[in-house]
mmCIF file of C-alpha atoms in Angstrom:
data_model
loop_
_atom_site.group_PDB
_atom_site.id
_atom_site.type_symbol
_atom_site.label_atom_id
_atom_site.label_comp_id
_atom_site.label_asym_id
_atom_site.label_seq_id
_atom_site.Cartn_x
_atom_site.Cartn_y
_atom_site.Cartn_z
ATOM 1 C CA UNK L 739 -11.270 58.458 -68.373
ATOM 2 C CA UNK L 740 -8.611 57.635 -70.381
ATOM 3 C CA UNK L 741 -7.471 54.937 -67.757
ATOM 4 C CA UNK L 742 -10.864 53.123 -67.197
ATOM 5 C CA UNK L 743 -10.945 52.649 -70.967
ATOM 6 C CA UNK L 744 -7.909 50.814 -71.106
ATOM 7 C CA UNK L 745 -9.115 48.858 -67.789
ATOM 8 C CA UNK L 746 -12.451 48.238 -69.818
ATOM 9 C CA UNK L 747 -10.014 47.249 -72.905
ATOM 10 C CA UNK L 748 -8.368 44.534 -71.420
ATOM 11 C CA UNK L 749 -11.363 43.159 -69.655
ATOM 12 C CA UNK L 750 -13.119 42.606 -73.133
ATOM 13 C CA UNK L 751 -9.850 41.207 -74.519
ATOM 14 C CA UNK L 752 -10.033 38.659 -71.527
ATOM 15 C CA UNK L 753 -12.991 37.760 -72.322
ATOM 16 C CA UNK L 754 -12.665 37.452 -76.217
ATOM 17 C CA UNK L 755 -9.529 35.357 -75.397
ATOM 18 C CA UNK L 756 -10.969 32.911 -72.465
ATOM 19 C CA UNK L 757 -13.708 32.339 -75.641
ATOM 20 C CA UNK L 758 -10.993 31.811 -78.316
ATOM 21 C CA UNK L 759 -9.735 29.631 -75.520
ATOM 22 C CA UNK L 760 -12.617 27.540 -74.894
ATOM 23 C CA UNK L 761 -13.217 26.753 -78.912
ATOM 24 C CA UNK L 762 -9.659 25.986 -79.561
ATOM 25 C CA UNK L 763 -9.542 23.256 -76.209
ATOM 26 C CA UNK L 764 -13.036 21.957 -77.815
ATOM 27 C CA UNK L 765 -11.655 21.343 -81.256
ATOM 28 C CA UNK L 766 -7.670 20.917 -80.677
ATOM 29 C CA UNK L 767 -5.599 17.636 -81.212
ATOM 30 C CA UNK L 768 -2.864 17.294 -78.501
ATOM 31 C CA UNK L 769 0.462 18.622 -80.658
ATOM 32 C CA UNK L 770 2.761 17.335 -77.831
ATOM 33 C CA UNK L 771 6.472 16.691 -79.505
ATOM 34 C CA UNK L 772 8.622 13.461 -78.369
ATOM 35 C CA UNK L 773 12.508 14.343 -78.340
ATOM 36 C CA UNK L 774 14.890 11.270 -79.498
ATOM 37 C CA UNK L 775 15.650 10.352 -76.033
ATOM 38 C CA UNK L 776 12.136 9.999 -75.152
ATOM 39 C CA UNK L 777 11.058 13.733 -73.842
ATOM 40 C CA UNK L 778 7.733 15.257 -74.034
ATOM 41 C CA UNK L 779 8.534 18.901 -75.371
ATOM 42 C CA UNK L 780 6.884 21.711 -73.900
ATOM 43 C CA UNK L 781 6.572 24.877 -75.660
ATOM 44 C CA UNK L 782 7.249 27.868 -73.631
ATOM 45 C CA UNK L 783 7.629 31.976 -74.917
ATOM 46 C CA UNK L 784 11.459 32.965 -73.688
ATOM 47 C CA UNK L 785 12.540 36.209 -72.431
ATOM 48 C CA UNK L 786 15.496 38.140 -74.146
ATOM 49 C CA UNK L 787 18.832 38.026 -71.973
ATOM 50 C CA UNK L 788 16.524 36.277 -68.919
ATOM 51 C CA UNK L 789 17.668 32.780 -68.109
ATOM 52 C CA UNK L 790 14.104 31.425 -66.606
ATOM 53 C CA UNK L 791 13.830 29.313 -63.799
ATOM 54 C CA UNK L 792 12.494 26.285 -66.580
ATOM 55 C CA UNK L 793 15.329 27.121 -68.693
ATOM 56 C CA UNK L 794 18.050 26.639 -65.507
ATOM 57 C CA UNK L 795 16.044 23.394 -64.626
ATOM 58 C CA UNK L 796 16.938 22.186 -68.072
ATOM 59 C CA UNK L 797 20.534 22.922 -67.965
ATOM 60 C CA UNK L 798 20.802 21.882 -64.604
ATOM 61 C CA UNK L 799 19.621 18.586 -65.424
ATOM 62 C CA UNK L 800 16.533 18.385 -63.685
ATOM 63 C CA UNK L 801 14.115 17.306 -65.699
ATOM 64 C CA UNK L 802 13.860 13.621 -66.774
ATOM 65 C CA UNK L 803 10.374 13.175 -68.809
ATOM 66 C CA UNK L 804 10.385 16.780 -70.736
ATOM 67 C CA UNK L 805 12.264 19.302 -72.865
ATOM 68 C CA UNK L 806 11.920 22.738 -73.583
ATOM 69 C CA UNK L 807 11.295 24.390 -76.776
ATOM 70 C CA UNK L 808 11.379 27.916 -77.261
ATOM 71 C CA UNK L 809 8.591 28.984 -79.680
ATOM 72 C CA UNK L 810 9.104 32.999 -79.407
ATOM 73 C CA UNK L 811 10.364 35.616 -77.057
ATOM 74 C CA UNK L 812 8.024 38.352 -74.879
ATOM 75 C CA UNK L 813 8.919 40.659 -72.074
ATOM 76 C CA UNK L 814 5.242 40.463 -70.828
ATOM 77 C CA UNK L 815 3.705 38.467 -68.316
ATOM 78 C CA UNK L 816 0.224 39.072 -69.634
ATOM 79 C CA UNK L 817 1.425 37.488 -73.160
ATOM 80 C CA UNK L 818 3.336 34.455 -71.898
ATOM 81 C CA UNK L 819 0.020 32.937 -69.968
ATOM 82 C CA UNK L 820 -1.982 33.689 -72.978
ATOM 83 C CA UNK L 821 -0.209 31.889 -75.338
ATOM 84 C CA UNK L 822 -0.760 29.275 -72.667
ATOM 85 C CA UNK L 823 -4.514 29.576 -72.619
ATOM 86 C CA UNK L 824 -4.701 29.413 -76.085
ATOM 87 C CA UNK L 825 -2.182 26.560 -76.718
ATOM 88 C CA UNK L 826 0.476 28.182 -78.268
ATOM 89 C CA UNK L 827 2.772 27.494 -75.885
ATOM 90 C CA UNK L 828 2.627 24.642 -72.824
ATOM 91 C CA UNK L 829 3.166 26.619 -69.937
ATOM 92 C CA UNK L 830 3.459 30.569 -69.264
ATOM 93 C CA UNK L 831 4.529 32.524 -66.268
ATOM 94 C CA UNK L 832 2.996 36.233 -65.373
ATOM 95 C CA UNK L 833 2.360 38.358 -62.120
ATOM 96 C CA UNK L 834 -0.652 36.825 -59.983
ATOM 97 C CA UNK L 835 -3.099 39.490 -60.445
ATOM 98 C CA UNK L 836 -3.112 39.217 -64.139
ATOM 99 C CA UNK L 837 -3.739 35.096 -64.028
ATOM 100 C CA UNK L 838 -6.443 35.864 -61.733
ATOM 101 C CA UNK L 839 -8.218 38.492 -63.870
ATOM 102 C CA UNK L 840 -6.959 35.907 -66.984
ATOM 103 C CA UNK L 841 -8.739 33.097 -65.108
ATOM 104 C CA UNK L 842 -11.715 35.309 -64.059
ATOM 105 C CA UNK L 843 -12.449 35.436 -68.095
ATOM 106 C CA UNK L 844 -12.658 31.782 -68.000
ATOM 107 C CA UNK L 845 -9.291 30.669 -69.191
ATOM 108 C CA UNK L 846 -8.391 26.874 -67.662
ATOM 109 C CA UNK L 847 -5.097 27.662 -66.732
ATOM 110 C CA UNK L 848 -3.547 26.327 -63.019
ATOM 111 C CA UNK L 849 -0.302 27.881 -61.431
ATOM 112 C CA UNK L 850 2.368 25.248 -60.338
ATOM 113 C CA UNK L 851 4.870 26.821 -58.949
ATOM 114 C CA UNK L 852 6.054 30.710 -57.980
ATOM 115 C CA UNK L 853 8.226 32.599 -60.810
ATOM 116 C CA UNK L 854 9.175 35.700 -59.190
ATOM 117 C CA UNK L 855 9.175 37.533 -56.182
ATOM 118 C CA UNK L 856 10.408 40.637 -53.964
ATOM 119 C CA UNK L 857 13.200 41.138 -51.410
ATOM 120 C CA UNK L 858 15.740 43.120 -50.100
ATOM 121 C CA UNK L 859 17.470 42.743 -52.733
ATOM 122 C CA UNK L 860 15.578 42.271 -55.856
ATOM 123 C CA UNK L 861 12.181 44.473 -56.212
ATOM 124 C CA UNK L 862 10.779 47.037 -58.479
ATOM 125 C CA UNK L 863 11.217 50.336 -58.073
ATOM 126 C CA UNK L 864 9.101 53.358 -59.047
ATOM 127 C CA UNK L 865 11.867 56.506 -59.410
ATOM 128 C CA UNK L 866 11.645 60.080 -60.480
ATOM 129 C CA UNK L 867 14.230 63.355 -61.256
ATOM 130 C CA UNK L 868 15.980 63.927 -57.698
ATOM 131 C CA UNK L 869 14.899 67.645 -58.514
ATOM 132 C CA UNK L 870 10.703 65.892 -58.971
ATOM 133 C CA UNK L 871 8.226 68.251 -56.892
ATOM 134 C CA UNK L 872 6.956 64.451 -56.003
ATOM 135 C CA UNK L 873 7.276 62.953 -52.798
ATOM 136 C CA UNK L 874 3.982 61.147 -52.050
ATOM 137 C CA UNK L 875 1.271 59.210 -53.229
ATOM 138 C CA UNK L 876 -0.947 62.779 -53.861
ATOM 139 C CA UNK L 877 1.880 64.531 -55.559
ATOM 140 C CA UNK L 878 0.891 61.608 -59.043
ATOM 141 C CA UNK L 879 -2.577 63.368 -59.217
ATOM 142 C CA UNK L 880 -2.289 63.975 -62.854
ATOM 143 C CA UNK L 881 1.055 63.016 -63.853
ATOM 144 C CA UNK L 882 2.156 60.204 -65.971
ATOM 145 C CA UNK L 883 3.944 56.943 -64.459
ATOM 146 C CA UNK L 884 5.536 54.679 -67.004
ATOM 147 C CA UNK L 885 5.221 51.070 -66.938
ATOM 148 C CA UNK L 886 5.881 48.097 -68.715
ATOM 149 C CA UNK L 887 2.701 46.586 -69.507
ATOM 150 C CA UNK L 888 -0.630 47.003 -68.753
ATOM 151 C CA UNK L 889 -2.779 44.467 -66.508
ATOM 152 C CA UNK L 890 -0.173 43.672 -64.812
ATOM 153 C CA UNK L 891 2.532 43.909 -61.964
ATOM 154 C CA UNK L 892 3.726 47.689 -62.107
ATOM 155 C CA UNK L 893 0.128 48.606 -62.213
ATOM 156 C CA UNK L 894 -1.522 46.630 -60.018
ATOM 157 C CA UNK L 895 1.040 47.480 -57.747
ATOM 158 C CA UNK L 896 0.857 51.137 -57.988
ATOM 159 C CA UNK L 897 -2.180 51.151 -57.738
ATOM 160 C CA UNK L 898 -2.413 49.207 -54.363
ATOM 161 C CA UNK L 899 0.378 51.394 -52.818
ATOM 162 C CA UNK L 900 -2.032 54.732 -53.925
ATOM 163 C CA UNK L 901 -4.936 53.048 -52.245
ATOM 164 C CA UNK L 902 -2.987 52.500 -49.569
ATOM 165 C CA UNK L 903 -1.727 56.063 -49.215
ATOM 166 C CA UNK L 904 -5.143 57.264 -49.210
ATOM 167 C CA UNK L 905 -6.356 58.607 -52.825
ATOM 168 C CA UNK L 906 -9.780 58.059 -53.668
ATOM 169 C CA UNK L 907 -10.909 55.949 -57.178
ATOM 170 C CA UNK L 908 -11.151 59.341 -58.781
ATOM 171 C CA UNK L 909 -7.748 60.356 -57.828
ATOM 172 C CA UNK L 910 -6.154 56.813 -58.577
ATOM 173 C CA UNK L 911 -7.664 56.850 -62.032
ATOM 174 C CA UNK L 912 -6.416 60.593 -62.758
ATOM 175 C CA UNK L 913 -3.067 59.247 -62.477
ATOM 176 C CA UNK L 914 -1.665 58.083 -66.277
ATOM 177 C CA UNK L 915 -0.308 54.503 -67.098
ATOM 178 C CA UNK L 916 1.588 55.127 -70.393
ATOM 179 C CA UNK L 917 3.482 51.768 -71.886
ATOM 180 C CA UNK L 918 6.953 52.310 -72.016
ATOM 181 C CA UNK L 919 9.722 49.405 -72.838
ATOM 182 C CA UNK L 920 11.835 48.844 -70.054
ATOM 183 C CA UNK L 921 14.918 49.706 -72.299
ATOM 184 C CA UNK L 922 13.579 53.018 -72.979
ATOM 185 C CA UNK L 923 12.026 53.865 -69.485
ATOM 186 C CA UNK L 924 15.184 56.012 -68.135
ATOM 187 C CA UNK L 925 15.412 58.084 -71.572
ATOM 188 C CA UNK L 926 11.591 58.918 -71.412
ATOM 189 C CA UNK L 927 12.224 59.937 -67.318
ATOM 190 C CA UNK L 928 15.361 61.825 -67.816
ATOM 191 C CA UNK L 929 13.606 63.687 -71.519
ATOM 192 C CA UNK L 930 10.472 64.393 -69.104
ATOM 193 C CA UNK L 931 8.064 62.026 -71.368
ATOM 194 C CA UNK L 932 7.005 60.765 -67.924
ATOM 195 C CA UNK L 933 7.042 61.738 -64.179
ATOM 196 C CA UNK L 934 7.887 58.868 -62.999
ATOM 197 C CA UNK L 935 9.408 55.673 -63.733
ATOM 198 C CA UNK L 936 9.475 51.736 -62.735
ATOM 199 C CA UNK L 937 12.666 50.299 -63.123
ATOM 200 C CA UNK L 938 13.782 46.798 -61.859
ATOM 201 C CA UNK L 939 17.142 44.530 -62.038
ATOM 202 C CA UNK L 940 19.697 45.771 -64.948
ATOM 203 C CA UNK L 941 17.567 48.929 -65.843
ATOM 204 C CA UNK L 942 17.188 49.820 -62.421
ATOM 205 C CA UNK L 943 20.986 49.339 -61.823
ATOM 206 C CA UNK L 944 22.278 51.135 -64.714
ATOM 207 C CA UNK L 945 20.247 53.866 -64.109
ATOM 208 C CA UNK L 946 21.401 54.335 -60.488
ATOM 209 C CA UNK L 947 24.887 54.327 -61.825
ATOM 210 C CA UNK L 948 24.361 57.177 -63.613
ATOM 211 C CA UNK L 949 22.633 59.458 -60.936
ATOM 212 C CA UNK L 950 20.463 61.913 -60.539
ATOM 213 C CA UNK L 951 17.409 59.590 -59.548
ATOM 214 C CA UNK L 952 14.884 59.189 -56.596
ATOM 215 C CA UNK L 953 12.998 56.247 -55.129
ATOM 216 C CA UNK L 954 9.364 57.455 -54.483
ATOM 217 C CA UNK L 955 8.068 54.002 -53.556
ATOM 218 C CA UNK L 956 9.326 49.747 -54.105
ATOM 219 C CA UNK L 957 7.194 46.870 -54.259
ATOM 220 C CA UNK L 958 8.894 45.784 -50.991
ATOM 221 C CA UNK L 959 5.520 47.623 -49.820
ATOM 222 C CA UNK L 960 4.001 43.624 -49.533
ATOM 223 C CA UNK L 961 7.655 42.649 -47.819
ATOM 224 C CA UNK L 962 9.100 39.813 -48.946
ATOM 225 C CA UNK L 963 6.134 38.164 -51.536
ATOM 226 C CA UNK L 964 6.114 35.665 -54.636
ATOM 227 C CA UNK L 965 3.927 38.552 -56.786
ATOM 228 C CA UNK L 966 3.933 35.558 -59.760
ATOM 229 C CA UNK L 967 3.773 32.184 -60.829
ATOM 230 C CA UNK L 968 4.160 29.500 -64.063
ATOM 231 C CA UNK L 969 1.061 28.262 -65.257
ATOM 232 C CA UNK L 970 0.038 25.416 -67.070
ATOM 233 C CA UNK L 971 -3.118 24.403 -68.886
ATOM 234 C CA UNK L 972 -6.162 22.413 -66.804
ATOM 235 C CA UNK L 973 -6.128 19.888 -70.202
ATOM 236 C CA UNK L 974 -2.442 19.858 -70.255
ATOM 237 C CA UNK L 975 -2.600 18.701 -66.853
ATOM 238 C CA UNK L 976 -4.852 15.992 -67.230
ATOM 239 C CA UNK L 977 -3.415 14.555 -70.611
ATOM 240 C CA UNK L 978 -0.058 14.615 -68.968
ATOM 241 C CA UNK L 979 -0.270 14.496 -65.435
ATOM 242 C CA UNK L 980 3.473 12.909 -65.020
ATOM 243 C CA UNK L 981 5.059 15.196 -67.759
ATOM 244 C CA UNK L 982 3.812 18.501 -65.268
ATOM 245 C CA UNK L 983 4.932 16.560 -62.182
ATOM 246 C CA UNK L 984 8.431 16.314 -63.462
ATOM 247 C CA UNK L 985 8.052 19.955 -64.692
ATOM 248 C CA UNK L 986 7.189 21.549 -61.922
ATOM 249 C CA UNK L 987 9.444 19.186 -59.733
ATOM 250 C CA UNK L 988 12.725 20.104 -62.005
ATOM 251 C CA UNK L 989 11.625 24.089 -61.788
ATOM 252 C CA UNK L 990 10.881 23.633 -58.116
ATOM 253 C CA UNK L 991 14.500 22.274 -57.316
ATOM 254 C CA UNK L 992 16.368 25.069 -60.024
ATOM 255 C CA UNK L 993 14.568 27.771 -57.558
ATOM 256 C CA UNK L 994 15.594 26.246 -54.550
ATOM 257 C CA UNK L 995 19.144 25.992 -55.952
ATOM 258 C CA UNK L 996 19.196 29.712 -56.431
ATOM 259 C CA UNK L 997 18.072 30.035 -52.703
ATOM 260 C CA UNK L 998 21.066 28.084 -51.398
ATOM 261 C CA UNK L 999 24.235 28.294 -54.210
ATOM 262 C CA UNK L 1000 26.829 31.348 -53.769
ATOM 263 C CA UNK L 1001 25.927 34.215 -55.969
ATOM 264 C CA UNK L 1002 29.004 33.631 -58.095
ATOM 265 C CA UNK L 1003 28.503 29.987 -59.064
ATOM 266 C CA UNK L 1004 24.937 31.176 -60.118
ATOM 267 C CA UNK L 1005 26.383 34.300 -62.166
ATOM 268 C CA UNK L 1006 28.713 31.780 -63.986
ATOM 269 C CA UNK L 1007 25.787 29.213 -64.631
ATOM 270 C CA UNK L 1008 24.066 32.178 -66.306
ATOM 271 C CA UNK L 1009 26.769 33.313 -68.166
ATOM 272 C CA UNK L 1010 26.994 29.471 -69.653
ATOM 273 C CA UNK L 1011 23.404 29.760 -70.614
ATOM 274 C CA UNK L 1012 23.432 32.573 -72.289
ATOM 275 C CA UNK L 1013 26.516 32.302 -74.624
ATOM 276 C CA UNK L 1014 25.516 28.911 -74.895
ATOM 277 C CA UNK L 1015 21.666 29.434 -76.780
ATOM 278 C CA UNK L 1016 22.657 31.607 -79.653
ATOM 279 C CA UNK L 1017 20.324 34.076 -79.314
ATOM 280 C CA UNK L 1018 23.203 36.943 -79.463
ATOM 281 C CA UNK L 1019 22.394 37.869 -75.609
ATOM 282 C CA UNK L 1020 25.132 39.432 -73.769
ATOM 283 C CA UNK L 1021 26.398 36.854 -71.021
ATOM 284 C CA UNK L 1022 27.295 40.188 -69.040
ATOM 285 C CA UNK L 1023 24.408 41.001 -68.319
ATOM 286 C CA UNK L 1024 24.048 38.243 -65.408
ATOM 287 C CA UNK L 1025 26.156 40.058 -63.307
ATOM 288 C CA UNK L 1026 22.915 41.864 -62.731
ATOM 289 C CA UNK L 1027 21.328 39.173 -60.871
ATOM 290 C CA UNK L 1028 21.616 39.492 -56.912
ATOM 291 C CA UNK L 1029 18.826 37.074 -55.746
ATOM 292 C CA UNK L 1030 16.108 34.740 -56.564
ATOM 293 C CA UNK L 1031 13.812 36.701 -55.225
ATOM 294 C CA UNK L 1032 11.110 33.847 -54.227
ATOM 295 C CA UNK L 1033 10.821 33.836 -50.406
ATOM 296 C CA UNK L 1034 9.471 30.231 -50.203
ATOM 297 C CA UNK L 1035 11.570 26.967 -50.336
ATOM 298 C CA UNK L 1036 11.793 25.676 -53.749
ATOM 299 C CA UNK L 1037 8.415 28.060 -54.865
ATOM 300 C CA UNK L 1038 5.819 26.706 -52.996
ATOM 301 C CA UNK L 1039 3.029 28.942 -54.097
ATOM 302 C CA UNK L 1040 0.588 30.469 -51.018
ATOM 303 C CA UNK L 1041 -2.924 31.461 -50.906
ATOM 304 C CA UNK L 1042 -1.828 34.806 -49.633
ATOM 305 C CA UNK L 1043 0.381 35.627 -53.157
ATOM 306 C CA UNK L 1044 -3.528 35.144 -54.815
ATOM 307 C CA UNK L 1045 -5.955 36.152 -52.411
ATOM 308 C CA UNK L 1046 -4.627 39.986 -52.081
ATOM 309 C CA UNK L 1047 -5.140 40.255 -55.815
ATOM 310 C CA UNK L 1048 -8.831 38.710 -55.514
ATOM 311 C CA UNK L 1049 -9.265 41.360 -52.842
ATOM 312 C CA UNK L 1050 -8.098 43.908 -54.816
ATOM 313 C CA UNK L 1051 -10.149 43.177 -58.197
ATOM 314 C CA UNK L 1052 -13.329 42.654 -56.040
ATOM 315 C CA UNK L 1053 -12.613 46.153 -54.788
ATOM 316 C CA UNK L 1054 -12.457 47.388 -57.821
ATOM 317 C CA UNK L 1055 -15.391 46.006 -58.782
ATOM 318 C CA UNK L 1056 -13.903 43.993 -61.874
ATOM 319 C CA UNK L 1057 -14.743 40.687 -59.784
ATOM 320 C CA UNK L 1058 -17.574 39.497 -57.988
ATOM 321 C CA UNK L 1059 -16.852 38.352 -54.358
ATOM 322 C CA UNK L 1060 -17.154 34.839 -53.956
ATOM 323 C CA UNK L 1061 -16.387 34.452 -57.449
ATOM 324 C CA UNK L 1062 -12.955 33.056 -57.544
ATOM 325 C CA UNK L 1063 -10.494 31.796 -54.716
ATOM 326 C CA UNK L 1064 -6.793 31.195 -54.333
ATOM 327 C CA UNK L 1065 -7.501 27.048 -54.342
ATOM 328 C CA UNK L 1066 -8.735 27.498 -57.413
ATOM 329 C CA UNK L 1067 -6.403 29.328 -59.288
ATOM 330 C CA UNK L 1068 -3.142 27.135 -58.053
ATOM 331 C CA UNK L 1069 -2.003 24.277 -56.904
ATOM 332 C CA UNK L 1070 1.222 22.574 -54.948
ATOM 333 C CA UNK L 1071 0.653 18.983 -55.930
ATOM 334 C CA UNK L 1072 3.772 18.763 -57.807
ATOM 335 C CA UNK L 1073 5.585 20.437 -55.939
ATOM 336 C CA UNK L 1074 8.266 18.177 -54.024
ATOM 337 C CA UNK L 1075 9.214 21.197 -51.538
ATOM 338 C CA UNK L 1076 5.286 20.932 -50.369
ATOM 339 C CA UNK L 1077 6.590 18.697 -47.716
ATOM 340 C CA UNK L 1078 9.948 20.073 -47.083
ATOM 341 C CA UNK L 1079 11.831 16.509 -48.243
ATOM 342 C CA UNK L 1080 13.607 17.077 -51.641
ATOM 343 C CA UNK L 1081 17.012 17.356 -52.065
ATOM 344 C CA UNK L 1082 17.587 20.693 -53.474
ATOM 345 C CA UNK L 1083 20.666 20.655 -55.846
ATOM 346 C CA UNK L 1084 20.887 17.011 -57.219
ATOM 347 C CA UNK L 1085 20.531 15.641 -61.262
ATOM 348 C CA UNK L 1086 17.905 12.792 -61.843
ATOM 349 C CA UNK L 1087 20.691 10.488 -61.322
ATOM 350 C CA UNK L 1088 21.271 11.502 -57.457
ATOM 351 C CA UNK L 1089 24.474 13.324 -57.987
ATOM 352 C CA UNK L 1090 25.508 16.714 -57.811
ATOM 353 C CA UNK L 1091 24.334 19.324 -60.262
ATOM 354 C CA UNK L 1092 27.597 20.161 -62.779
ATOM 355 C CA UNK L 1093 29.560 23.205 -62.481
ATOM 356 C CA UNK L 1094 29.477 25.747 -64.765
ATOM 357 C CA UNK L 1095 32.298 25.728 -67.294
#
């Protein structure tokens, strides 16, 4: 019970936010900043000791008609694409199932180009105690799983894999989403607070190192999948159609040149970021980073990495079939990879991307 409240919860705060939404688009003035050198700014939420895709387009020198200006930090997907939807911010990136449920409120938002993804070597994980009496999907009748946020990723997920395994709606809803910050996540497993936990990149590491842990199951259950995407307003968009363009085109190319440049050189470029920003980040923590995790060239977004959250919604009866598709939730206009024809590590003036010092 507890469970379909908070599902019920966060439907009604959808829909209070897609109306805040709507009133603030009717009645808003286009707050769009010009640098000195010209630059539209675009307001974005940053994540603590995360050097975004956006963020390595900038220092790359990708990006020849914006700048980015950091108006706040999150951890949450959910919270970065509604400050988009509102217009606190310019763009926003979050896991696919929560922009569709975000969009399903009514929110005008349009994904540009893929964020995040799974593969071999980056996923998230969902551990518990090596001594846990759990070992499958019916063992987490009843127990408590913790998890980032809600409405997104990690629970959508988990809740796909134990539909997958079998459990009934009954059974799935039995099982107990608690909230826990990925900092404190191994404590709460390790003091028993939870049964089991999901851990990804320097968490999941760290806690590894210290032992004693079990996978149950990995979001590699999709394979290799883009599970999110940036987003950018449908009035952004049409007030500046060329400033998005050369957004998405400068994130586009900063993915791609994680796909192709030797883990080192990418390490160091971190590193540079992060001591560079003053935001009293540890540059250390990059040596976390093993891939970028986006299976497609560049981030070309598919219908696919939309369409099995639609399913999934519609199953759940929180969306009516028919009522939303994946061509209307994205788009790869921008995109320069669309075609396969961009060069992939270059500056806006055609020569290669600096080194990091």
């Amino acid at each position: 019970m507890k469970t379909t409240r908070r599902w019920r919860q966060y439907a009604a705060a959808s829909l209070a936010l897609a109306l805040a939404t709507t009133i603030a688009a009717c009645g808003s003035s286009d707050e769009t900043t010009v640098t000195a050198d010209g630059k539209t700014e675009l307001r974005y939420l940053s994540q603590p000791s995360v050097v975004t895709t956006p963020e390595l387009a900038a220092d790359l020198g990708y990006f020849t008609k914006v700048a980015l200006k950091s108006v706040g930090e999150t951890s949450s997907g959910p919270t970065s694409i509604q400050a988009a939807a509102t217009g606190d911010a310019d763009f926003g990136a979050a896991f696919n199932g929560a922009i569709v449920k975000l969009a399903s409120a009514g929110s005008p938002i349009k994904a540009v180009v893929d964020s995040y993804g799974a593969d071999s070597q980056t996923f998230n994980g969902f551990y518990v105690l090596d001594g846990s009496p759990i070992r499958k999907a019916r063992d987490l009748i009843g127990k408590k799983v913790g998890i980032n946020t809600l409405g997104a990723h990690s629970e959508f997920v988990i809740r796909e894999w134990l539909s997958r395994e079998g459990l009934s709606k009954d059974e799935i809803a039995s099982v107990q989403l608690l909230v826990v910050p990925p900092i404190n996540a191994e404590s709460a497993l390790r003091q028993g607070q939870i049964d089991v936990g999901a851990f990804s990149g320097i968490f999941r590491d760290r806690a590894l190192a210290k032992g004693g842990l079990r996978v149950l199951f990995t979001d590699a259950v999709f394979g290799d999948f883009s599970y999110g995407t940036v987003v950018v307003r449908n009035d952004f968009i049409a007030k500046h159609p060329a400033e998005v363009k050369d957004f998405t085109q400068g994130t586009a190319r900063a993915i791609r040149w994680l796909q192709v440049t030797p883990r080192d050189q990418v390490v160091a470029r971190f590193k540079k970021i992060l001591s560079s920003r003053g935001r009293g980040e540890d540059p250390a923590l990059a040596d976390y980073w093993k891939s970028s995790s986006i299976p497609t060239p560049g981030g070309v977004i598919k219908a696919a990495e939309f369409q099995l959250w639609i399913d999934w919604l519609v199953r759940n009866g929180e969306l009516k079939s028919g009522q939303l598709k994946p061509a209307d939730l994205y788009t790869n206009e921008y995109n320069p990879f669309d075609n396969g024809t961009y060069p992939p590590t270059s500056g806006p003036d055609g020569k290669p991307a600096k080194a990091a010092s």
